[in-house]
Each structure stands twice: as structure tokens, then as C-alpha cells.
Tab-separated table of C-alpha atoms in Angstrom:
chain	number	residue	atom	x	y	z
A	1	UNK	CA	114.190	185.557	233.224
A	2	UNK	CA	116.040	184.187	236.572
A	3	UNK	CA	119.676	186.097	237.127
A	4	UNK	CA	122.386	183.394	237.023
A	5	UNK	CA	125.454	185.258	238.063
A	6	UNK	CA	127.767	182.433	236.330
A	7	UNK	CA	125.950	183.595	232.846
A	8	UNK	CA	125.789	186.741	232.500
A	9	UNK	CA	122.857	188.185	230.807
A	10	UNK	CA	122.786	188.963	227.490
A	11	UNK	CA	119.752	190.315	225.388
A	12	UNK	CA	119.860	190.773	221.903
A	13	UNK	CA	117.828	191.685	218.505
A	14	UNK	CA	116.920	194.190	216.207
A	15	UNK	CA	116.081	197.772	217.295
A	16	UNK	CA	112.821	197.391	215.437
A	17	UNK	CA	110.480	195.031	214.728
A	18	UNK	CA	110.115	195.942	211.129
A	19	UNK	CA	108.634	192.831	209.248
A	20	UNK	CA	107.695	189.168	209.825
A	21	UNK	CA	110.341	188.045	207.836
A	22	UNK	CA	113.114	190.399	209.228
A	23	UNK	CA	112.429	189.665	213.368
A	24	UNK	CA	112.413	185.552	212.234
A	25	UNK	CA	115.390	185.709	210.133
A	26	UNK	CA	116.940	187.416	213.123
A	27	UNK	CA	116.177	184.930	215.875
A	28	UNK	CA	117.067	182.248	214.131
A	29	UNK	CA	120.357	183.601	213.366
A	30	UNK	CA	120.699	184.329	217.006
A	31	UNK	CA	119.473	181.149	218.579
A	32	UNK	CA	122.442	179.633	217.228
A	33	UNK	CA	123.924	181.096	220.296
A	34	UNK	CA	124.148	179.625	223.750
A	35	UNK	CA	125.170	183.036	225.151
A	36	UNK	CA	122.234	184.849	224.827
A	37	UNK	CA	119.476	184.500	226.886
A	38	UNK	CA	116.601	186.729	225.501
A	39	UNK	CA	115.643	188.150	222.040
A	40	UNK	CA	114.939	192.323	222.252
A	41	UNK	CA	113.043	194.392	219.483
A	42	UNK	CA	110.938	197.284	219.811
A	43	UNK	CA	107.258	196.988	218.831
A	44	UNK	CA	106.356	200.929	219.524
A	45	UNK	CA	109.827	203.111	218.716
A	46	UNK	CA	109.306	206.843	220.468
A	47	UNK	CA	111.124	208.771	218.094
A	48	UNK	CA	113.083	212.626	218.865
A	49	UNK	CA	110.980	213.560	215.514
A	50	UNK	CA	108.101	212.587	213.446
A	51	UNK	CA	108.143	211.086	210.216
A	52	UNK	CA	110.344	208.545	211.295
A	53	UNK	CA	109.702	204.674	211.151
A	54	UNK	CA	108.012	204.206	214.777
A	55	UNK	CA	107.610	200.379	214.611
A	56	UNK	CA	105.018	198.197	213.492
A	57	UNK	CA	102.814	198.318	216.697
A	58	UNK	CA	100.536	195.368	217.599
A	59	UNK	CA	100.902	192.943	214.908
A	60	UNK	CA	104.803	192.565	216.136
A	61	UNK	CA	103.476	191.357	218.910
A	62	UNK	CA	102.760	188.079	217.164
A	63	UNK	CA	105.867	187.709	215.384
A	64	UNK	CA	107.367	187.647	218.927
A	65	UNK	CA	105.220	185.475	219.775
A	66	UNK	CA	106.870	182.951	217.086
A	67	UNK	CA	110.136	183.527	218.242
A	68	UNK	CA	109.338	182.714	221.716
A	69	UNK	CA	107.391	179.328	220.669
A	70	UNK	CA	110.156	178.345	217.843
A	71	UNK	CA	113.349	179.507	219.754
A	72	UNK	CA	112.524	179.307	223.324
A	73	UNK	CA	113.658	183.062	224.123
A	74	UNK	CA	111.986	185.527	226.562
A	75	UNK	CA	110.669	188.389	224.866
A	76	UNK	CA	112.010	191.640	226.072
A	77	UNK	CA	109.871	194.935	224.754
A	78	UNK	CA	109.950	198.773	225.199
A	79	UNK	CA	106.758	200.273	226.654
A	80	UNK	CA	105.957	203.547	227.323
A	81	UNK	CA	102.304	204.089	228.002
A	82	UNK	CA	100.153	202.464	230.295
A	83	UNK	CA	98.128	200.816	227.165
A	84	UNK	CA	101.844	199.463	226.004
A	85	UNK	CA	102.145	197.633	229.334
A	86	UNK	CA	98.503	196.122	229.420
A	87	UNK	CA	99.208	194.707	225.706
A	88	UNK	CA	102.120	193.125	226.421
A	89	UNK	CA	101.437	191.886	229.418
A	90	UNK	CA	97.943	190.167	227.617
A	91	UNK	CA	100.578	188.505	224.806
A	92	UNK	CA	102.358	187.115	227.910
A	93	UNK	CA	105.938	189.236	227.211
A	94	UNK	CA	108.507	188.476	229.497
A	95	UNK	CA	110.367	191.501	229.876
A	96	UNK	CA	109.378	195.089	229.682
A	97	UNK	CA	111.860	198.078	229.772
A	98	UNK	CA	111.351	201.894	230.483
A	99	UNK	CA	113.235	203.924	227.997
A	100	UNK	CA	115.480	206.986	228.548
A	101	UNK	CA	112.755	209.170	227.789
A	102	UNK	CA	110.107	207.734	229.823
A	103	UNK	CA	112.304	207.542	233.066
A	104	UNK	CA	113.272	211.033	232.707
A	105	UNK	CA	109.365	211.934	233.458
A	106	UNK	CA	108.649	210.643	236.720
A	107	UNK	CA	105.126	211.471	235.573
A	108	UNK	CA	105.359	208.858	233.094
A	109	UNK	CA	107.061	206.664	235.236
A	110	UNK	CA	104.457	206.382	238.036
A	111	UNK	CA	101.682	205.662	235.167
A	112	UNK	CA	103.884	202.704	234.132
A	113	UNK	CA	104.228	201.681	237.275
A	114	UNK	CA	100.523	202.007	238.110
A	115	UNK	CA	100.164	199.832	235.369
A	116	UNK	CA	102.287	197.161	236.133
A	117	UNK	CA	100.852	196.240	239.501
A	118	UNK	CA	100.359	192.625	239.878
A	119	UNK	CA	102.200	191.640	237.038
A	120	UNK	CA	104.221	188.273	237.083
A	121	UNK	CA	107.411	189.713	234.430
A	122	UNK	CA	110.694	191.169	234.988
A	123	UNK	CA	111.335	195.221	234.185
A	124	UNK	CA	114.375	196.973	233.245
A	125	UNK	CA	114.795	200.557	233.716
A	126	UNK	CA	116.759	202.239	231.746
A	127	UNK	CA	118.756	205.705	232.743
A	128	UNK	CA	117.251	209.050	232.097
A	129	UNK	CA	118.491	211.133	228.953
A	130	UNK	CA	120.691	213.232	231.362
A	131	UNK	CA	123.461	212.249	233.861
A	132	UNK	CA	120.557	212.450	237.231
A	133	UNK	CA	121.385	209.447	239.429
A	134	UNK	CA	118.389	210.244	241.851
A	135	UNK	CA	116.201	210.348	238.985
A	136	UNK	CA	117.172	206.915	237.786
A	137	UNK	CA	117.051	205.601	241.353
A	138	UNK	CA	113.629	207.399	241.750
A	139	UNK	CA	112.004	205.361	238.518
A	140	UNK	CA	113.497	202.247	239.991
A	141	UNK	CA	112.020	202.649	243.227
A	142	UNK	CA	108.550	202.982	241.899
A	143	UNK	CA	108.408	200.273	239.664
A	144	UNK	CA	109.230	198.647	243.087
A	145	UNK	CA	106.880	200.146	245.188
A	146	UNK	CA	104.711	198.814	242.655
A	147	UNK	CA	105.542	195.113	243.605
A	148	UNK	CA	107.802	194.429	240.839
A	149	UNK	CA	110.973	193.289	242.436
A	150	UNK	CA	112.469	191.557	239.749
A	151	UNK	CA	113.892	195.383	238.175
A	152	UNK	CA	116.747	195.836	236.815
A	153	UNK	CA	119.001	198.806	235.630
A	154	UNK	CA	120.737	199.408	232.028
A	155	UNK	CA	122.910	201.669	231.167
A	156	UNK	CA	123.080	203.265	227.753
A	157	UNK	CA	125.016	206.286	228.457
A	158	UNK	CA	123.887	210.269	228.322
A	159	UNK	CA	122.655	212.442	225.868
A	160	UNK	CA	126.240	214.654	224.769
A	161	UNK	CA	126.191	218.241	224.385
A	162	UNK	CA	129.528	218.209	222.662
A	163	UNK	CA	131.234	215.971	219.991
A	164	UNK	CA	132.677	213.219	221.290
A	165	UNK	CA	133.372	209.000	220.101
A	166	UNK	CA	130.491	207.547	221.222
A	167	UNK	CA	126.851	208.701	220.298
A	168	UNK	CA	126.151	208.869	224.075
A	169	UNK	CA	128.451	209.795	227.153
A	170	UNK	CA	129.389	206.463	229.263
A	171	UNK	CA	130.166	208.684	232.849
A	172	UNK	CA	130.703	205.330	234.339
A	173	UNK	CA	130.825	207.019	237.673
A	174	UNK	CA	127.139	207.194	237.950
A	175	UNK	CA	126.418	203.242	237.457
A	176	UNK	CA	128.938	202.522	239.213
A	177	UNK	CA	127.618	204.787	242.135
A	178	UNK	CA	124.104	202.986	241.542
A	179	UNK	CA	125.403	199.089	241.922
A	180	UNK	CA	127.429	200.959	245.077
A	181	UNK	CA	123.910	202.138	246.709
A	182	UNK	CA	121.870	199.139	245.540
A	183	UNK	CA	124.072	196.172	244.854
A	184	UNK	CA	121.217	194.073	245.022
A	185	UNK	CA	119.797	195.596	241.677
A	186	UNK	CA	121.710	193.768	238.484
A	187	UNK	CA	122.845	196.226	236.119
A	188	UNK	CA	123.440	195.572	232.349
A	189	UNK	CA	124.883	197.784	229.803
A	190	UNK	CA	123.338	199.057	226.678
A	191	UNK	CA	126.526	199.395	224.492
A	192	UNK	CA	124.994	199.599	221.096
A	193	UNK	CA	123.349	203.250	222.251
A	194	UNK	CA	126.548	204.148	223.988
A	195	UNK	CA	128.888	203.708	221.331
A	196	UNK	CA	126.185	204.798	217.992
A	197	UNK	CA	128.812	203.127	215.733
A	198	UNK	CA	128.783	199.338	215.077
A	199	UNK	CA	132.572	199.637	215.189
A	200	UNK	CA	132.708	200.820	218.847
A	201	UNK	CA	130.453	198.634	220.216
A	202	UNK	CA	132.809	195.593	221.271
A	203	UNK	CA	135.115	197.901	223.013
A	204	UNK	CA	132.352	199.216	225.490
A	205	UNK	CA	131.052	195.979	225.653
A	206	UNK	CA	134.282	194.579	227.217
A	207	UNK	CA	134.924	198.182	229.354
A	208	UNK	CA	131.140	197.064	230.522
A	209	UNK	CA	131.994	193.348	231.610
A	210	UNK	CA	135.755	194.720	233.241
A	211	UNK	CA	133.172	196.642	235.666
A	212	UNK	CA	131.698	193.590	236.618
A	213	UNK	CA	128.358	194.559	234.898
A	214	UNK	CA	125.800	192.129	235.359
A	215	UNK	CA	125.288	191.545	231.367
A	216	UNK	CA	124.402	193.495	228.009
A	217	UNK	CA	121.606	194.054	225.752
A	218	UNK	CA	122.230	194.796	221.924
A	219	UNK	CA	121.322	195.543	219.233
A	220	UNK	CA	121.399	193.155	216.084
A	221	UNK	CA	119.585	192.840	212.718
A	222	UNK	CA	119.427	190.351	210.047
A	223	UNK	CA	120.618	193.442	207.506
A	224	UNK	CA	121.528	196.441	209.857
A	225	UNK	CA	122.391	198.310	206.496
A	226	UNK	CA	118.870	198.243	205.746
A	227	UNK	CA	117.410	198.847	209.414
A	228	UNK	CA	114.389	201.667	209.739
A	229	UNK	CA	116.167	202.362	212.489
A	230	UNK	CA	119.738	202.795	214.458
A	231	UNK	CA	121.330	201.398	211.509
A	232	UNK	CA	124.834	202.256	212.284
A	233	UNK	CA	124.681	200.921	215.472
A	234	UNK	CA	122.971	197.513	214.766
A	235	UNK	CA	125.344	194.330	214.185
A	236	UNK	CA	124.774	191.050	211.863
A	237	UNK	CA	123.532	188.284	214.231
A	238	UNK	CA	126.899	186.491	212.798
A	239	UNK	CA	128.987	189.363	214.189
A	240	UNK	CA	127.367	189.763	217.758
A	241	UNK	CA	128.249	186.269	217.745
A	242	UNK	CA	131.891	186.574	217.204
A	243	UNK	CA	131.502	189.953	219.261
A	244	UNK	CA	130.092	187.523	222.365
A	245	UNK	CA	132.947	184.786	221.568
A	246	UNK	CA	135.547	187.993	221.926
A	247	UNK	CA	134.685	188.820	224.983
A	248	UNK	CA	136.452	187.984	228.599
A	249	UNK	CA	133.676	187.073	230.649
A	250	UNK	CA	134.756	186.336	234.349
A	251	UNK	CA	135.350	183.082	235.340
A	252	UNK	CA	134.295	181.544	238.481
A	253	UNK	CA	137.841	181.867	239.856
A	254	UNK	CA	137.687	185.521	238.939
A	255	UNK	CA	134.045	185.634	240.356
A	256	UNK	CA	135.302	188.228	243.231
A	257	UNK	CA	133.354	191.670	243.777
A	258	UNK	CA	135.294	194.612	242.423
A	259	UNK	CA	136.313	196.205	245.470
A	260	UNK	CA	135.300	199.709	246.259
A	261	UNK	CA	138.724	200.913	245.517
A	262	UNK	CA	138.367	199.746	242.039
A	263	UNK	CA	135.422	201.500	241.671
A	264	UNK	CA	136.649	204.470	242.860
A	265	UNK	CA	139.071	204.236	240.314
A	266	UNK	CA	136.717	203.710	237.666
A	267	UNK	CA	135.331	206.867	238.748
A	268	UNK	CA	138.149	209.037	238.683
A	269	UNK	CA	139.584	207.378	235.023
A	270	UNK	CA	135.731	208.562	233.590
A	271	UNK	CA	136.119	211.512	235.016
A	272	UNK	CA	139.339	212.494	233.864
A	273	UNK	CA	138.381	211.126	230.587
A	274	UNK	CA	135.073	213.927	230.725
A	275	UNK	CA	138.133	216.477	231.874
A	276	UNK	CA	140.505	215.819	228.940
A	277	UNK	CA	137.563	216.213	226.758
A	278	UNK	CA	136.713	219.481	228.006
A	279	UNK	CA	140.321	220.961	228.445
A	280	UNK	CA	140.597	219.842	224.425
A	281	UNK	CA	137.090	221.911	223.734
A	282	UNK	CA	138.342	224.763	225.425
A	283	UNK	CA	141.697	224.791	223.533
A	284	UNK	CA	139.735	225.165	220.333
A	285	UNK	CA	137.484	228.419	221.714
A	286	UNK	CA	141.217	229.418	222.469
A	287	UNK	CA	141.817	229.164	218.558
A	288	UNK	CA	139.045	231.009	217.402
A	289	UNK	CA	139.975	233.620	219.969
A	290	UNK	CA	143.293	234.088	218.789
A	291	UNK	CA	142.271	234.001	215.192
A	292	UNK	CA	139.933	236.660	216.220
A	293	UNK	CA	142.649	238.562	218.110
A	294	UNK	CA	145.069	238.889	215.035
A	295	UNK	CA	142.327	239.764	212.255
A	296	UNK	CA	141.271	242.494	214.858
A	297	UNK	CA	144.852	243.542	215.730
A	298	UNK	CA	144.372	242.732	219.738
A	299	UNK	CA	146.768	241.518	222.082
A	300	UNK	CA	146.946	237.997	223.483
A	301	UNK	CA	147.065	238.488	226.758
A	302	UNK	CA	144.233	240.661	228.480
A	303	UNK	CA	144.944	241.947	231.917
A	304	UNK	CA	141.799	242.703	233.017
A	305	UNK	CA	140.525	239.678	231.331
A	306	UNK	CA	142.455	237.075	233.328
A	307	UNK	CA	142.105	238.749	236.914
A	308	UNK	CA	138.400	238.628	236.119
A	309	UNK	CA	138.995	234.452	235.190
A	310	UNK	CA	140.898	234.366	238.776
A	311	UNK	CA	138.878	235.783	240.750
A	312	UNK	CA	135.354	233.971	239.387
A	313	UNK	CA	136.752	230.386	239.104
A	314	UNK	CA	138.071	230.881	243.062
A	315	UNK	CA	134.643	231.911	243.816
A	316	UNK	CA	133.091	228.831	242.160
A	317	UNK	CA	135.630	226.488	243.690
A	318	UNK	CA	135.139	227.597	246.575
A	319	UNK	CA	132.000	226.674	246.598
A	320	UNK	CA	132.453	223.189	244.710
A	321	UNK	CA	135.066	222.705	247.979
A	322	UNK	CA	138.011	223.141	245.974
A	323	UNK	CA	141.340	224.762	248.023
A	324	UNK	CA	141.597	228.315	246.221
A	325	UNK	CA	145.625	227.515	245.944
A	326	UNK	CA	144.644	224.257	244.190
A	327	UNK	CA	142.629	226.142	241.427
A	328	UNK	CA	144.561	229.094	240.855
A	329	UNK	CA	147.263	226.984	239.709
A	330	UNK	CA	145.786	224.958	237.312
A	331	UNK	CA	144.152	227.527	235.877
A	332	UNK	CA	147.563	229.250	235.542
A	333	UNK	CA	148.600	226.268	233.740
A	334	UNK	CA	145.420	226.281	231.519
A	335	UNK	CA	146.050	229.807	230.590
A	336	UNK	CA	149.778	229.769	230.154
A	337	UNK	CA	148.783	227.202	227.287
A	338	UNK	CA	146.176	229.275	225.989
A	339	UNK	CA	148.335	232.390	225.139
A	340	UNK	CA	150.684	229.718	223.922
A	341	UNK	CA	148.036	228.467	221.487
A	342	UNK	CA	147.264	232.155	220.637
A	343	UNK	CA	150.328	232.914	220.198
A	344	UNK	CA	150.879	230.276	217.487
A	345	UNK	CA	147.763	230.929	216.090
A	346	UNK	CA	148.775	234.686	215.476
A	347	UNK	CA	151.850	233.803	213.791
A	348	UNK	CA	150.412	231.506	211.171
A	349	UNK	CA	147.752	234.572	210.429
A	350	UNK	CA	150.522	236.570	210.002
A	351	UNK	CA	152.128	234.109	206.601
């Protein structure tokens, strides 16, 4: 599939292949759209636990096969074994991408790549599980070493270890610090993982396209309701189409690199976004603390406590770089609004 910069890529289809019927049903819903220029569905599904519907294996295979032949689309597979990559690859598969998992194994990785020496197809590489840059770049770099030049990068966000909107963490920052190292390598976003929610998925679509990502893959099933898999996060093939129509795609009077400034800035707004979410988590340890405090009859503000806060988070700025002045005032400011929070908490204990 040849990068054309004045359409940007988009790859679509179900999450699964479940049936004949469903993965037919779906491209020909979808080939009703000029926009997209590949159909997506995975044939083996590596699943967190067992049990769980983990494709239909081989036989979808040929039901891509159809699609290809009826619609005209390149295929576009997961594989994560080196016995995934010589199937596909022997069914003639355009596209093969490296999950999250797999790229967070370098291990894995290199077998892939081992694998795909010599082969005439494009690979995507999608980011590891956690927020590691240099692991990303590192599973890139061997598919490359491997003679596959034709890579590129999607971003579906990072595994959260807090609540937040989206099913996985954007961070921006980091793919935006990729296409800064290697703008050669296109990038594309994954917003159906990103967002989990069907709802959400047009708004990081568009936050995607505003960073002058190279395209999007997503997810889209004939009946999402009745997916084996991802269901909330899978869209009608009627509704990615509106979603697509929606969107501001640049124009080539607006075809201008963002500069590095603005990418700086993107930086700093997903940071600060990360921040807010914190400060916000950290306010509600502050309420269970102060509900502890009054059921225990103990004061709100602890001496001893705080100078110990002071002292530690100086150290650890230092470290990070951060002027000692600079922290110890915003973590005044962070505690004068915990005791306030305690403080309210304590009086509604006390009604």
C-alpha cells in the first residue's frame, strides 16, 4: 500500500474475523467509501485471558481473500508468531502489524522480524503496552534491519493504571517525539483502542489528524453490538463513514509541516492534561485521609508529616532538574488545598 500524503491513510474493519458472512457484510459496507484505503480484521486475536473468542484462525484467511478479489482492498492482519507471518505471507496479505504485546518483547520482535526477511509487504508496528519510546523505536528498527523498509508506526495509546476517559492513555508527547526523530516513518493513529468507547472515537480521531498524523486505522463491524470482541469500541460501517465525512483532513493549501513549536506545544498540553489528572487523583487520597482523620479524631495538619513531604519531593526534584524554589512552592499550593479539602471533609463528618 504506496503512502500518498494528499490521502491520508485510512484502514478499517472489524476487530475480528468472526464469520464468512460477518467480514463480507462488512467490506461491502465499507467499499462504499472512497476514503479508505485498506480493510483490517484480525485472524489470530492474543487475548489478556483465556476463554475468550481468539479469532477464527486460518480459514479467515480465505474470507480475506474474497474481500481483496471482490473489493479491491489490501488486506491488513495482526501476526504474532513467526508461523502467523509465513501464513500470511503464503495467502499473499498485504499488510502485517505487530501488536502492543508483541513489540513490548523484543524477543518476539526479532523472531518476527527473522521471519519477515525477504518479504515484498508493508508492516506496521504498533507501540508497546507501556509509554517506552526506545522500545517502540527498537521494534521498528528491526523489522528494518530486516529489509522491510516500507514500516510504519501506529499509535493506540498506553495501558492506564488509573481511571481515566479513554480505555488507553494518548501521551501524545511520545509520537510526537517519534515523527520528531524519524520523520521519514508515517505514523497513523489507532483511535478505536485509544478511546475504548465508540462515542469517543471521532474526537481522537480529529485530535489525531490536527497533529498532522499520517492516517488512522479503525475499527468497524457490520453489528458491533454483537462483536466477539471490542464491542464497545467497534462502529457500524455506516457510521465510520459519516465519522470519515466529519473529519477536517488538511488540504493541500494547509499541507505545511507542523512546526516544532507546535509540537512542543502538543507536548506540554498532554502533559498537563496527565498533570491535571493526577493532581485530581491525589485530591481524592486527600478525602479518604480526612475522612480517616475525623472518624479517628486526628488533626489535619501534621507537622512532622509535611516537613517530611518537603524535604523528599526537593530531593527528587532535584534530581528530575527541577529548581528546589520552584517545587517547594507548588507543593505549598498542593497542600494548602489539601488541608482545605480536609478541612471540609471534617465538617460534613461532623453533621
Amino acid at each position: 500500500m504506496a503512502i500518498n500524503s494528499k490521502t491520508p491513510i485510512i484502514i478499517a474493519g472489524p476487530c475480528s474475523a468472526e464469520s464468512y458472512e460477518q467480514v463480507i457484510a462488512t467490506a461491502k459496507a465499507l467499499s462504499e467509501c472512497t476514503k479508505i484505503t485498506a480493510f483490517r480484521s484480525g485472524v489470530w486475536k492474543p487475548r489478556s485471558r483465556p476463554g475468550t473468542f481468539e479469532g477464527a484462525g486460518d480459514v479467515a484467511l480465505q474470507w480475506l481473500k474474497e474481500v481483496k478479489a471482490k473489493y479491491n482492498f489490501p488486506i491488513a492482519i495482526e501476526v504474532a508468531t513467526p508461523e502467523h507471518v509465513e501464513t500470511a505471507l503464503k495467502n499473499d496479505i498485504d499488510i502485517l502489524w505487530i501488536g502492543a504485546r508483541t513489540t513490548s518483547n523484543p524477543f518476539s520482535v526479532q523472531e518476527l522480524a527473522s521471519a519477515l526477511k525477504g518479504a515484498n509487504c508493508q508492516v506496521m508496528v504498533k507501540n508497546p503496552v507501556n509509554p517506552d519510546l526506545e522500545l517502540w523505536i527498537g521494534a521498528i528498527e528491526r523489522v528494518m534491519k530486516a529489509g522491510c523498509m516500507d514500516v510504519t508506526a501506529i499509535h493506540r495509546g498506553f495501558y492506564p493504571y488509573e481511571q481515566t476517559p479513554y480505555r488507553n492513555i494518548p501521551k501524545w508527547e511520545i509520537p510526537i517525539e517519534l515523527k520528531t526523530r524519524f520523520p521519514e516513518i508515517p505514523i497513523i493513529c489507532d483511535p478505536s483502542h485509544i478511546a475504548g468507547e465508540r462515542a469517543l472515537v471521532a474526537e481522537v480521531s480529529q485530535y489525531a489528524l490536527n497533529l498532522n498524523f499520517d492516517g488512522l486505522i479503525i475499527e468497524s463491524h457490520i453489528d458491533p453490538d454483537k462483536a466477539l470482541s471490542d464491542a464497545r469500541q467497534q462502529l457500524t460501517p455506516e457510521n465510520l463513514i459519516k465519522l470519515l465525512r466529519s473529519l477536517e483532513f488538511r488540504t493541500d493549501q494547509e499541507e505545511v509541516s507542523i512546526s516544532q513549536l507546535e509540537n512542543l506545544r502538543h507536548q506540554i498540553d498532554s502533559i498537563d492534561s496527565q498533570i491535571l489528572e493526577l493532581l485530581s487523583q491525589r485530591m481524592n487520597a486527600t478525602m479518604k485521609i480526612g475522612r480517616y482523620k475525623s472518624k479517628h479524631n486526628i488533626a489535619a495538619f501534621q507537622l512532622k508529616r509535611w516537613k517530611n513531604i518537603i524535604r523528599s519531593r526537593i530531593e527528587t526534584g532535584s534530581t528530575l532538574g527541577l529548581d528546589p524554589e520552584f517545587v517547594k512552592k507548588m507543593l505549598q499550593s498542593v497542600h494548602k488545598e489539601s488541608i482545605r479539602v480536609q478541612n471540609e471533609v471534617m465538617k460534613k463528618s461532623k453533621h
